[in-house]
């Protein structure tokens, strides 16, 4: 009998950071960041690497030439002009030997934030905002992809959110963002008494891959455990069905990436880590909560609910892309860490004959990536043997104490921990609450003075100039429903303004939190693409109603 290979607990010695070592590391990181920043600025101005203009006049000519070329092209945007101007300022500071001394100044020059705020018709979601930062000083292209699908599967009160962190190219993350939601929906629609539906267009796409999946299931190399692992039993609870649907969808998605559609590299195809979140608002949530309590709680979140259960959150991740939930002001990880810092993952890799380098803390799988699970990576047999497409899943009942959910790529979690991220988000919410209280006291004083004056006849017309047609209809409904009393028009207008403010404040808060956290990651020295998605849940209402 062959003995099992010994598994070292860690291939690197325990590192105890001292104050001096920390300062040296920070200075080294700052120097590298400044160097990469200068190289990026030179490329924007059209210069060769390490070729700095001799004087300010030559630099001005380069900026003028770059802007003229942009004007003559069909890709002119104000953001690209600002990018050229920022590159000019960087090289100008180099010529004047006044280069920014810290990361906070550096991020001003290279930040290319793209903040998207989506309105969703979900009773439990107040707002969703995603901030994407390429981090151009270290990454030439954006490989992270985010996706949000409202009324997922044609089901009211259901939202699908996905975040995919690309590696060695963006093909895998782009394809996964389009096809994985359809594969998950296909599995959910097959569950007994399911209310999910697949469109005819999606069915046509899935039909094209039936032969491929049938051949792979019959292949002995895939293992005999697959049919048992992915079989759906009638006596399992709803969360368990969802977890099995996630697992089979990940397995199928990995096989589709193995086709290598549009891949250009002859050495190693692209891959990605994946994080998906399904938020449901269902009447079966209380029953699911009781069944989960019997199975036990695995992540340390208190099971005693402080409000009525209104829905479910289903989470699945493969890799080091994580989700953090804030409940009663405390952050909780909803995902498992599939990276070389996880001892169980290291043991699995060593037992499968894989290698972990010692170039960085905790090392890299086959010297390439920290993630030990993910999708893709076909073309490299050694890496594919170690990085498996098996997700970890979790389901939680939602109650009124759930405040917000943060999903972010490895570019954030490599430099910031969950406590810092959650604390920052709470500080933003708290400061907004204090500002609202100050504004409320000022508006009360103004309303007293306003009530003593005569109201203009065209007040409703002036107020409607900045509102949409939908808002104007709301104005008419409020005015018609109001009781005929003194200052009726004033009361109606105040109700309209409060309604519009509440509707927009959630979106502003979500966008502010996502952008602030992304900037913090850049200032902390992140060298990866940064994507942050913030989902505001019912528990954040207390900050806006104070």
Short mmCIF file of C-alpha atoms in Angstrom, two decimals:
data_model
loop_
_atom_site.label_atom_id
_atom_site.label_comp_id
_atom_site.label_asym_id
_atom_site.label_seq_id
_atom_site.Cartn_x
_atom_site.Cartn_y
_atom_site.Cartn_z
CA UNK A 1 0.00 0.00 0.00
CA UNK A 2 1.25 3.43 -0.91
CA UNK A 3 1.43 5.85 1.95
CA UNK A 4 -0.17 9.25 1.62
CA UNK A 5 2.21 12.14 0.99
CA UNK A 6 2.98 14.25 4.00
CA UNK A 7 1.30 17.63 3.98
CA UNK A 8 3.31 20.53 5.36
CA UNK A 9 1.22 22.95 7.35
CA UNK A 10 2.88 25.87 5.66
CA UNK A 11 5.69 26.30 3.23
CA UNK A 12 6.62 29.67 4.70
CA UNK A 13 7.81 30.55 8.21
CA UNK A 14 5.56 32.44 10.58
CA UNK A 15 5.98 36.13 9.80
CA UNK A 16 5.92 38.56 12.69
CA UNK A 17 5.66 42.10 11.42
CA UNK A 18 7.60 44.77 13.26
CA UNK A 19 7.19 48.52 13.00
CA UNK A 20 10.44 48.94 11.04
CA UNK A 21 9.56 46.19 8.58
CA UNK A 22 6.10 47.69 8.08
CA UNK A 23 7.58 51.12 7.29
CA UNK A 24 10.08 49.61 4.83
CA UNK A 25 7.29 47.67 3.12
CA UNK A 26 5.16 50.82 2.87
CA UNK A 27 8.04 52.83 1.40
CA UNK A 28 8.79 50.07 -1.11
CA UNK A 29 5.14 49.86 -2.14
CA UNK A 30 5.00 53.64 -2.52
CA UNK A 31 8.10 53.65 -4.73
CA UNK A 32 6.72 50.90 -6.95
CA UNK A 33 3.39 52.67 -7.21
CA UNK A 34 5.05 55.93 -8.22
CA UNK A 35 7.11 54.11 -10.83
CA UNK A 36 4.10 52.35 -12.34
CA UNK A 37 2.16 55.60 -12.20
CA UNK A 38 4.86 57.38 -14.21
CA UNK A 39 4.98 54.60 -16.81
CA UNK A 40 1.22 54.72 -17.21
CA UNK A 41 1.25 58.52 -17.63
CA UNK A 42 3.94 58.31 -20.32
CA UNK A 43 1.91 55.75 -22.26
CA UNK A 44 -1.18 57.98 -22.10
CA UNK A 45 0.82 60.89 -23.57
CA UNK A 46 2.18 58.65 -26.33
CA UNK A 47 5.79 58.49 -25.09
CA UNK A 48 8.07 55.49 -25.13
CA UNK A 49 8.72 53.77 -21.78
CA UNK A 50 11.25 55.58 -19.55
CA UNK A 51 11.45 58.49 -22.07
CA UNK A 52 10.64 61.62 -20.07
CA UNK A 53 10.38 65.03 -21.86
CA UNK A 54 13.32 67.33 -21.29
CA UNK A 55 11.35 70.39 -20.20
CA UNK A 56 7.88 71.74 -19.62
CA UNK A 57 7.52 73.07 -23.17
CA UNK A 58 8.10 69.61 -24.65
CA UNK A 59 5.57 68.22 -22.19
CA UNK A 60 2.97 70.79 -23.27
CA UNK A 61 3.48 69.79 -26.91
CA UNK A 62 2.91 66.14 -26.01
CA UNK A 63 -0.35 66.96 -24.24
CA UNK A 64 -1.52 69.09 -27.17
CA UNK A 65 -0.68 66.31 -29.63
CA UNK A 66 -2.52 63.69 -27.54
CA UNK A 67 -5.65 65.85 -27.30
CA UNK A 68 -5.63 66.61 -31.03
CA UNK A 69 -5.38 62.91 -31.85
CA UNK A 70 -8.29 62.24 -29.51
CA UNK A 71 -10.41 64.96 -31.16
CA UNK A 72 -9.79 63.48 -34.61
CA UNK A 73 -10.82 60.00 -33.49
CA UNK A 74 -14.34 58.68 -32.99
CA UNK A 75 -13.73 57.79 -29.35
CA UNK A 76 -13.65 61.30 -27.86
CA UNK A 77 -15.02 61.61 -24.31
CA UNK A 78 -14.47 64.09 -21.50
CA UNK A 79 -13.11 61.29 -19.30
CA UNK A 80 -10.32 60.61 -21.79
CA UNK A 81 -9.41 64.31 -21.86
CA UNK A 82 -9.23 64.30 -18.06
CA UNK A 83 -7.03 61.22 -18.25
CA UNK A 84 -4.59 63.07 -20.53
CA UNK A 85 -4.58 66.09 -18.20
CA UNK A 86 -3.87 63.88 -15.20
CA UNK A 87 -0.99 62.22 -17.04
CA UNK A 88 0.35 65.70 -17.82
CA UNK A 89 0.22 66.65 -14.12
CA UNK A 90 2.07 63.47 -13.13
CA UNK A 91 4.98 64.05 -15.53
CA UNK A 92 5.01 67.75 -14.65
CA UNK A 93 5.44 66.85 -10.98
CA UNK A 94 8.29 64.49 -11.94
CA UNK A 95 10.05 67.30 -13.83
CA UNK A 96 9.57 69.63 -10.87
CA UNK A 97 10.59 66.94 -8.38
CA UNK A 98 7.30 67.41 -6.54
CA UNK A 99 5.88 63.93 -6.94
CA UNK A 100 2.95 63.00 -4.68
CA UNK A 101 4.38 61.57 -1.44
CA UNK A 102 1.58 59.18 -0.47
CA UNK A 103 -0.99 56.79 -1.88
CA UNK A 104 -3.90 59.13 -1.23
CA UNK A 105 -2.44 61.69 -3.64
CA UNK A 106 -1.56 59.00 -6.18
CA UNK A 107 -5.09 57.64 -6.39
CA UNK A 108 -6.35 61.10 -7.41
CA UNK A 109 -4.35 60.89 -10.64
CA UNK A 110 -5.09 57.31 -11.62
CA UNK A 111 -8.63 56.77 -10.32
CA UNK A 112 -11.00 55.77 -13.09
CA UNK A 113 -14.13 55.08 -11.10
CA UNK A 114 -17.21 53.72 -12.83
CA UNK A 115 -20.15 53.83 -10.42
CA UNK A 116 -23.42 52.21 -11.54
CA UNK A 117 -26.55 52.55 -9.42
CA UNK A 118 -29.46 50.32 -10.38
CA UNK A 119 -33.09 50.61 -9.34
CA UNK A 120 -34.63 47.23 -8.55
CA UNK A 121 -38.26 46.37 -7.87
CA UNK A 122 -37.45 44.20 -4.88
CA UNK A 123 -39.26 44.73 -1.56
CA UNK A 124 -36.13 43.97 0.50
CA UNK A 125 -33.55 45.92 -1.51
CA UNK A 126 -33.39 49.67 -0.99
CA UNK A 127 -30.60 50.32 -3.50
CA UNK A 128 -27.74 48.57 -5.32
CA UNK A 129 -24.54 50.33 -6.40
CA UNK A 130 -21.37 48.95 -8.00
CA UNK A 131 -18.04 50.78 -8.18
CA UNK A 132 -15.48 49.39 -10.63
CA UNK A 133 -11.88 50.61 -10.55
CA UNK A 134 -9.32 49.36 -13.07
CA UNK A 135 -6.38 50.43 -10.90
CA UNK A 136 -4.45 51.50 -14.00
CA UNK A 137 -1.14 51.86 -12.17
CA UNK A 138 -0.99 48.07 -11.88
CA UNK A 139 -3.51 46.61 -14.32
CA UNK A 140 -3.66 47.44 -18.06
CA UNK A 141 -7.28 46.28 -18.42
CA UNK A 142 -10.37 45.69 -16.33
CA UNK A 143 -10.96 41.96 -15.86
CA UNK A 144 -13.72 42.12 -13.22
CA UNK A 145 -17.32 41.85 -14.39
CA UNK A 146 -20.48 42.51 -12.35
CA UNK A 147 -24.04 41.53 -13.21
CA UNK A 148 -27.45 42.32 -11.71
CA UNK A 149 -30.75 40.79 -12.89
CA UNK A 150 -34.00 42.12 -11.43
CA UNK A 151 -37.05 39.81 -11.34
CA UNK A 152 -34.74 36.90 -12.02
CA UNK A 153 -36.40 34.04 -13.87
CA UNK A 154 -39.57 36.08 -14.32
CA UNK A 155 -40.21 35.83 -10.58
CA UNK A 156 -41.34 38.92 -8.69
CA UNK A 157 -39.33 39.73 -5.59
CA UNK A 158 -36.18 37.92 -6.76
CA UNK A 159 -32.82 39.48 -7.64
CA UNK A 160 -29.62 37.85 -8.92
CA UNK A 161 -26.24 39.54 -8.28
CA UNK A 162 -22.93 38.21 -9.60
CA UNK A 163 -19.30 39.28 -9.35
CA UNK A 164 -16.57 37.58 -11.39
CA UNK A 165 -12.87 38.34 -10.87
CA UNK A 166 -10.92 37.53 -14.05
CA UNK A 167 -7.41 36.08 -14.27
CA UNK A 168 -5.04 36.07 -17.27
CA UNK A 169 -7.58 37.89 -19.42
CA UNK A 170 -11.21 38.97 -19.23
CA UNK A 171 -12.79 36.36 -21.51
CA UNK A 172 -13.71 33.88 -18.76
CA UNK A 173 -15.29 36.53 -16.53
CA UNK A 174 -17.27 38.05 -19.40
CA UNK A 175 -18.63 34.72 -20.64
CA UNK A 176 -19.41 33.55 -17.10
CA UNK A 177 -21.35 36.73 -16.32
CA UNK A 178 -23.63 36.03 -19.29
CA UNK A 179 -24.04 32.25 -19.16
CA UNK A 180 -23.80 31.27 -15.48
CA UNK A 181 -27.06 33.07 -14.52
CA UNK A 182 -28.83 31.10 -17.26
CA UNK A 183 -27.32 27.80 -16.09
CA UNK A 184 -28.39 28.51 -12.50
CA UNK A 185 -31.88 29.42 -13.69
CA UNK A 186 -32.09 26.18 -15.67
CA UNK A 187 -31.37 24.14 -12.54
CA UNK A 188 -33.77 26.13 -10.35
CA UNK A 189 -36.58 25.73 -12.86
CA UNK A 190 -36.21 21.91 -12.64
CA UNK A 191 -36.82 21.83 -8.90
CA UNK A 192 -40.25 20.51 -7.77
CA UNK A 193 -42.93 23.23 -7.40
CA UNK A 194 -40.51 25.81 -8.85
CA UNK A 195 -41.86 29.18 -9.98
CA UNK A 196 -38.77 30.08 -12.02
CA UNK A 197 -39.12 30.15 -15.81
CA UNK A 198 -36.56 30.11 -18.62
CA UNK A 199 -37.13 32.21 -21.75
CA UNK A 200 -37.26 30.63 -25.21
CA UNK A 201 -34.02 32.39 -26.16
CA UNK A 202 -32.21 30.92 -23.18
CA UNK A 203 -33.64 27.47 -23.91
CA UNK A 204 -32.26 27.67 -27.43
CA UNK A 205 -28.80 28.47 -26.05
CA UNK A 206 -28.97 25.62 -23.54
CA UNK A 207 -30.09 23.15 -26.20
CA UNK A 208 -26.84 23.74 -28.07
CA UNK A 209 -24.84 22.31 -25.15
CA UNK A 210 -26.98 19.24 -24.33
CA UNK A 211 -24.77 16.87 -26.31
CA UNK A 212 -21.64 18.21 -24.62
CA UNK A 213 -22.98 17.74 -21.09
CA UNK A 214 -24.35 14.28 -21.88
CA UNK A 215 -20.98 13.09 -23.15
CA UNK A 216 -19.19 14.45 -20.12
CA UNK A 217 -21.57 12.80 -17.68
CA UNK A 218 -21.03 9.46 -19.41
CA UNK A 219 -17.25 9.89 -19.41
CA UNK A 220 -15.65 7.75 -16.74
CA UNK A 221 -12.97 10.37 -16.16
CA UNK A 222 -15.50 12.72 -14.58
CA UNK A 223 -16.01 10.28 -11.72
CA UNK A 224 -18.95 8.16 -10.65
CA UNK A 225 -19.96 10.56 -7.88
CA UNK A 226 -21.38 13.23 -10.20
CA UNK A 227 -24.85 11.71 -10.71
CA UNK A 228 -25.24 11.24 -6.95
CA UNK A 229 -23.89 14.69 -6.13
CA UNK A 230 -26.24 16.51 -8.47
CA UNK A 231 -29.38 14.40 -8.08
CA UNK A 232 -32.39 16.29 -6.72
CA UNK A 233 -34.41 14.55 -4.02
CA UNK A 234 -37.96 15.41 -3.14
CA UNK A 235 -37.44 15.39 0.63
CA UNK A 236 -34.72 18.08 0.86
CA UNK A 237 -35.42 21.65 1.98
CA UNK A 238 -35.51 24.58 -0.43
CA UNK A 239 -32.02 25.95 0.44
CA UNK A 240 -30.51 22.55 -0.22
CA UNK A 241 -32.10 22.48 -3.67
CA UNK A 242 -30.63 25.90 -4.38
CA UNK A 243 -27.17 24.76 -3.26
CA UNK A 244 -27.29 21.77 -5.57
CA UNK A 245 -28.45 23.99 -8.41
CA UNK A 246 -25.47 26.27 -7.78
CA UNK A 247 -23.04 23.34 -7.72
CA UNK A 248 -24.24 21.85 -11.00
CA UNK A 249 -24.34 25.25 -12.71
CA UNK A 250 -20.71 25.90 -11.71
CA UNK A 251 -19.71 22.48 -13.01
CA UNK A 252 -21.42 23.12 -16.35
CA UNK A 253 -19.96 26.61 -16.66
CA UNK A 254 -16.46 25.26 -16.20
CA UNK A 255 -17.02 22.75 -18.99
CA UNK A 256 -18.26 25.49 -21.30
CA UNK A 257 -15.10 27.52 -20.66
CA UNK A 258 -13.14 24.42 -21.67
CA UNK A 259 -14.40 24.90 -25.23
CA UNK A 260 -12.01 27.85 -25.52
CA UNK A 261 -14.33 30.08 -27.52
CA UNK A 262 -12.52 33.30 -28.54
CA UNK A 263 -9.47 32.42 -26.42
CA UNK A 264 -6.27 33.77 -27.99
CA UNK A 265 -3.48 32.43 -25.78
CA UNK A 266 -1.73 29.22 -26.85
CA UNK A 267 -0.25 28.63 -23.40
CA UNK A 268 -2.92 29.24 -20.79
CA UNK A 269 -6.56 30.23 -21.14
CA UNK A 270 -8.23 32.71 -18.85
CA UNK A 271 -10.07 31.91 -15.66
CA UNK A 272 -12.07 33.66 -12.97
CA UNK A 273 -13.29 33.38 -9.42
CA UNK A 274 -17.06 33.61 -9.01
CA UNK A 275 -19.46 34.97 -6.41
CA UNK A 276 -23.23 34.84 -6.93
CA UNK A 277 -26.05 36.00 -4.67
CA UNK A 278 -29.75 35.22 -5.00
CA UNK A 279 -32.09 37.35 -2.87
CA UNK A 280 -35.63 36.01 -2.60
CA UNK A 281 -38.73 37.40 -0.97
CA UNK A 282 -40.93 34.36 -0.34
CA UNK A 283 -43.64 33.21 2.03
CA UNK A 284 -41.69 30.00 2.76
CA UNK A 285 -38.86 31.86 4.51
CA UNK A 286 -40.10 31.04 8.04
CA UNK A 287 -40.24 27.33 7.26
CA UNK A 288 -36.75 27.42 5.76
CA UNK A 289 -35.49 29.24 8.85
CA UNK A 290 -36.78 26.48 11.16
CA UNK A 291 -35.24 23.77 8.99
CA UNK A 292 -31.87 25.59 8.98
CA UNK A 293 -31.98 25.95 12.78
CA UNK A 294 -32.28 22.16 13.06
CA UNK A 295 -29.30 21.68 10.71
CA UNK A 296 -27.15 24.09 12.73
CA UNK A 297 -25.54 27.46 12.11
CA UNK A 298 -22.13 27.27 10.45
CA UNK A 299 -20.91 30.85 10.18
CA UNK A 300 -21.45 32.30 13.65
CA UNK A 301 -24.38 34.60 12.86
CA UNK A 302 -26.87 34.67 15.74
CA UNK A 303 -29.97 32.62 14.90
CA UNK A 304 -32.33 34.53 17.18
CA UNK A 305 -34.09 36.93 14.84
CA UNK A 306 -35.05 40.41 16.02
CA UNK A 307 -37.77 40.97 13.45
CA UNK A 308 -40.09 39.25 11.07
CA UNK A 309 -38.47 37.00 8.45
CA UNK A 310 -39.10 38.47 5.02
CA UNK A 311 -36.94 36.50 2.61
CA UNK A 312 -33.80 34.47 1.96
CA UNK A 313 -30.25 35.16 0.82
CA UNK A 314 -28.50 32.37 -1.10
CA UNK A 315 -24.74 32.79 -1.57
CA UNK A 316 -22.21 30.70 -3.51
CA UNK A 317 -18.52 31.43 -4.14
CA UNK A 318 -15.52 29.72 -5.68
CA UNK A 319 -12.25 31.55 -5.00
CA UNK A 320 -11.23 34.57 -2.97
CA UNK A 321 -14.10 36.85 -4.01
CA UNK A 322 -16.12 37.43 -0.86
CA UNK A 323 -19.42 38.74 0.53
CA UNK A 324 -19.83 40.37 3.95
CA UNK A 325 -23.17 40.95 5.68
CA UNK A 326 -23.72 43.66 8.27
CA UNK A 327 -26.24 42.58 10.91
CA UNK A 328 -26.91 44.83 13.91
CA UNK A 329 -23.73 46.77 13.20
CA UNK A 330 -21.47 43.70 13.08
CA UNK A 331 -19.89 42.19 9.97
CA UNK A 332 -20.13 38.49 9.09
CA UNK A 333 -18.44 36.58 6.28
CA UNK A 334 -20.96 34.71 4.12
CA UNK A 335 -18.33 33.07 1.92
CA UNK A 336 -15.49 30.60 2.34
CA UNK A 337 -11.89 31.57 1.66
CA UNK A 338 -10.63 29.43 -1.21
CA UNK A 339 -7.03 30.61 -1.29
CA UNK A 340 -3.58 29.48 -0.26
CA UNK A 341 -4.09 31.09 3.16
CA UNK A 342 -6.68 28.37 3.92
CA UNK A 343 -4.94 25.35 5.47
CA UNK A 344 -7.56 22.87 4.21
CA UNK A 345 -7.13 24.14 0.67
CA UNK A 346 -3.35 23.82 0.94
CA UNK A 347 -3.74 20.21 2.10
CA UNK A 348 -5.97 19.41 -0.85
CA UNK A 349 -3.50 20.87 -3.33
CA UNK A 350 -0.54 18.99 -1.87
CA UNK A 351 -2.51 15.72 -1.80
CA UNK A 352 -3.37 16.17 -5.50
CA UNK A 353 0.30 16.59 -6.35
CA UNK A 354 0.18 20.35 -6.77
CA UNK A 355 2.79 22.90 -5.75
CA UNK A 356 2.58 26.21 -3.89
CA UNK A 357 5.35 28.74 -4.38
CA UNK A 358 6.91 30.74 -1.56
CA UNK A 359 7.37 34.03 -3.39
CA UNK A 360 4.55 35.76 -1.49
CA UNK A 361 2.88 35.27 1.90
CA UNK A 362 0.98 31.95 1.81
CA UNK A 363 2.35 31.36 -1.71
CA UNK A 364 0.80 30.97 -5.17
CA UNK A 365 -0.70 27.84 -6.72
CA UNK A 366 1.84 26.63 -9.30
CA UNK A 367 3.42 30.08 -8.92
CA UNK A 368 0.46 31.80 -10.61
CA UNK A 369 -2.56 32.56 -8.41
CA UNK A 370 -3.66 32.67 -4.79
CA UNK A 371 -7.15 31.37 -5.58
CA UNK A 372 -7.53 27.62 -5.11
CA UNK A 373 -11.01 27.37 -6.64
CA UNK A 374 -12.54 28.99 -9.68
CA UNK A 375 -13.73 28.55 -13.24
CA UNK A 376 -11.67 28.11 -16.40
CA UNK A 377 -7.86 27.89 -16.36
CA UNK A 378 -8.00 25.28 -19.14
CA UNK A 379 -4.86 24.68 -21.17
CA UNK A 380 -2.61 24.40 -18.10
CA UNK A 381 -3.00 20.81 -16.76
CA UNK A 382 -1.03 21.45 -13.57
CA UNK A 383 -3.04 24.54 -12.62
CA UNK A 384 -6.36 23.00 -13.62
CA UNK A 385 -5.70 19.97 -11.41
CA UNK A 386 -5.43 22.23 -8.37
CA UNK A 387 -8.02 24.97 -9.06
CA UNK A 388 -11.39 23.19 -8.95
CA UNK A 389 -14.86 24.57 -9.89
CA UNK A 390 -16.60 23.48 -6.68
CA UNK A 391 -18.42 26.32 -4.86
CA UNK A 392 -19.29 26.76 -1.20
CA UNK A 393 -22.94 27.68 -0.61
CA UNK A 394 -24.92 29.21 2.23
CA UNK A 395 -28.52 30.34 2.81
CA UNK A 396 -29.79 32.76 5.44
CA UNK A 397 -33.27 34.09 6.31
CA UNK A 398 -33.54 37.87 6.04
CA UNK A 399 -35.00 39.94 8.87
CA UNK A 400 -35.14 43.61 9.82
CA UNK A 401 -31.68 43.52 11.44
CA UNK A 402 -29.91 42.92 8.09
CA UNK A 403 -28.48 46.34 7.19
CA UNK A 404 -26.36 45.90 4.07
CA UNK A 405 -24.44 43.39 1.99
CA UNK A 406 -21.02 44.06 0.41
CA UNK A 407 -19.68 41.91 -2.41
CA UNK A 408 -16.13 42.65 -3.56
CA UNK A 409 -13.31 41.17 -5.61
CA UNK A 410 -9.91 40.12 -4.30
CA UNK A 411 -8.50 43.57 -5.05
CA UNK A 412 -10.35 44.81 -1.96
CA UNK A 413 -9.96 41.89 0.44
CA UNK A 414 -6.21 41.58 -0.21
CA UNK A 415 -5.63 44.90 1.58
CA UNK A 416 -8.72 45.48 3.79
CA UNK A 417 -10.49 43.23 6.29
CA UNK A 418 -14.22 42.97 6.85
CA UNK A 419 -14.16 44.99 10.09
CA UNK A 420 -12.60 48.00 8.38
CA UNK A 421 -15.03 47.80 5.45
CA UNK A 422 -18.12 47.45 7.64
CA UNK A 423 -16.98 50.22 10.00
CA UNK A 424 -16.48 52.59 7.07
CA UNK A 425 -19.95 51.85 5.69
CA UNK A 426 -21.57 52.39 9.11
CA UNK A 427 -19.73 55.70 9.53
CA UNK A 428 -21.12 56.90 6.20
CA UNK A 429 -24.64 55.88 7.20
CA UNK A 430 -24.28 57.51 10.63
CA UNK A 431 -22.91 60.76 9.24
CA UNK A 432 -25.82 60.87 6.79
CA UNK A 433 -28.23 60.39 9.71
CA UNK A 434 -26.66 63.28 11.67
CA UNK A 435 -26.76 65.50 8.58
CA UNK A 436 -30.44 64.65 8.03
CA UNK A 437 -31.22 65.63 11.63
CA UNK A 438 -29.52 69.01 11.16
CA UNK A 439 -31.37 69.60 7.92
CA UNK A 440 -34.63 68.54 9.55
CA UNK A 441 -34.31 71.09 12.36
CA UNK A 442 -33.49 73.83 9.85
CA UNK A 443 -36.43 72.89 7.63
CA UNK A 444 -38.82 72.95 10.62
CA UNK A 445 -37.77 76.50 11.44
CA UNK A 446 -38.14 77.50 7.81
CA UNK A 447 -41.61 75.92 7.57
CA UNK A 448 -42.82 77.96 10.56
CA UNK A 449 -41.71 81.17 8.88
CA UNK A 450 -43.10 80.03 5.55
CA UNK A 451 -46.54 79.26 7.01
CA UNK A 452 -46.89 82.89 8.12
CA UNK A 453 -46.50 84.16 4.56
CA UNK A 454 -48.94 84.03 1.69
CA UNK A 455 -48.58 81.08 -0.68
CA UNK A 456 -48.03 81.84 -4.39
CA UNK A 457 -50.70 80.56 -6.73
CA UNK A 458 -48.21 78.79 -9.02
CA UNK A 459 -46.34 76.87 -6.31
CA UNK A 460 -47.22 73.45 -7.69
CA UNK A 461 -46.14 74.45 -11.19
CA UNK A 462 -42.74 75.70 -10.02
CA UNK A 463 -42.17 72.53 -8.02
CA UNK A 464 -43.01 70.34 -10.99
CA UNK A 465 -40.33 71.84 -13.22
CA UNK A 466 -37.61 69.60 -11.77
CA UNK A 467 -39.71 66.44 -11.51
CA UNK A 468 -40.51 63.69 -13.96
CA UNK A 469 -43.98 62.79 -15.19
CA UNK A 470 -44.19 59.98 -12.65
CA UNK A 471 -43.37 62.40 -9.84
CA UNK A 472 -45.96 64.89 -11.08
CA UNK A 473 -48.62 62.17 -11.01
CA UNK A 474 -47.61 61.46 -7.42
CA UNK A 475 -48.05 65.19 -6.64
CA UNK A 476 -51.59 65.13 -8.00
CA UNK A 477 -52.49 62.02 -5.99
CA UNK A 478 -51.16 63.55 -2.78
CA UNK A 479 -53.03 66.81 -3.35
CA UNK A 480 -56.28 64.99 -4.14
CA UNK A 481 -55.99 62.75 -1.06
CA UNK A 482 -55.18 65.65 1.27
CA UNK A 483 -57.89 66.95 3.60
CA UNK A 484 -59.15 70.51 2.98
CA UNK A 485 -57.41 72.31 5.80
CA UNK A 486 -55.17 75.34 6.20
CA UNK A 487 -51.89 75.16 4.26
CA UNK A 488 -53.05 72.01 2.41
CA UNK A 489 -50.76 72.75 -0.51
CA UNK A 490 -47.79 73.20 1.82
CA UNK A 491 -48.40 69.83 3.50
CA UNK A 492 -48.79 68.09 0.16
CA UNK A 493 -45.58 69.58 -1.21
CA UNK A 494 -43.69 68.56 1.94
CA UNK A 495 -44.91 64.98 1.57
CA UNK A 496 -43.82 64.92 -2.06
CA UNK A 497 -40.36 66.26 -1.23
CA UNK A 498 -39.93 63.69 1.56
CA UNK A 499 -40.98 60.88 -0.79
CA UNK A 500 -38.47 61.93 -3.43
CA UNK A 501 -35.70 62.43 -0.90
CA UNK A 502 -36.15 58.94 0.57
CA UNK A 503 -36.13 57.45 -2.92
CA UNK A 504 -32.85 59.13 -3.88
CA UNK A 505 -31.03 58.99 -0.55
CA UNK A 506 -30.71 55.21 -0.65
CA UNK A 507 -29.06 55.39 -4.07
CA UNK A 508 -26.72 58.19 -2.98
CA UNK A 509 -25.71 56.26 0.14
CA UNK A 510 -25.04 53.04 -1.77
CA UNK A 511 -22.95 54.88 -4.38
CA UNK A 512 -21.00 56.77 -1.69
CA UNK A 513 -20.19 53.59 0.24
CA UNK A 514 -19.07 51.63 -2.82
CA UNK A 515 -16.85 54.43 -4.13
CA UNK A 516 -15.33 55.21 -0.71
CA UNK A 517 -14.39 51.57 -0.10
CA UNK A 518 -12.84 51.26 -3.58
CA UNK A 519 -10.71 54.38 -2.98
CA UNK A 520 -9.63 53.02 0.40
CA UNK A 521 -8.39 49.83 -1.28
CA UNK A 522 -6.32 51.88 -3.75
CA UNK A 523 -4.84 53.97 -0.96
CA UNK A 524 -4.00 50.78 0.94
CA UNK A 525 -1.83 49.64 -1.97
CA UNK A 526 -4.04 47.20 -3.88
CA UNK A 527 -2.45 45.94 -7.11
CA UNK A 528 -5.55 44.29 -8.58
CA UNK A 529 -8.78 45.38 -10.22
CA UNK A 530 -11.26 46.52 -7.59
CA UNK A 531 -15.00 45.89 -7.80
CA UNK A 532 -17.37 46.67 -4.93
CA UNK A 533 -21.13 46.06 -4.94
CA UNK A 534 -23.21 47.46 -2.06
CA UNK A 535 -26.76 46.22 -1.41
CA UNK A 536 -28.78 48.20 1.14
CA UNK A 537 -31.26 46.01 3.06
CA UNK A 538 -34.22 46.83 5.39
CA UNK A 539 -32.01 47.31 8.46
CA UNK A 540 -30.56 50.54 7.05
CA UNK A 541 -33.97 52.25 7.22
CA UNK A 542 -33.23 53.36 10.78
CA UNK A 543 -30.45 55.65 9.56
CA UNK A 544 -32.78 57.51 7.18
CA UNK A 545 -35.78 57.74 9.51
CA UNK A 546 -33.94 59.27 12.46
#
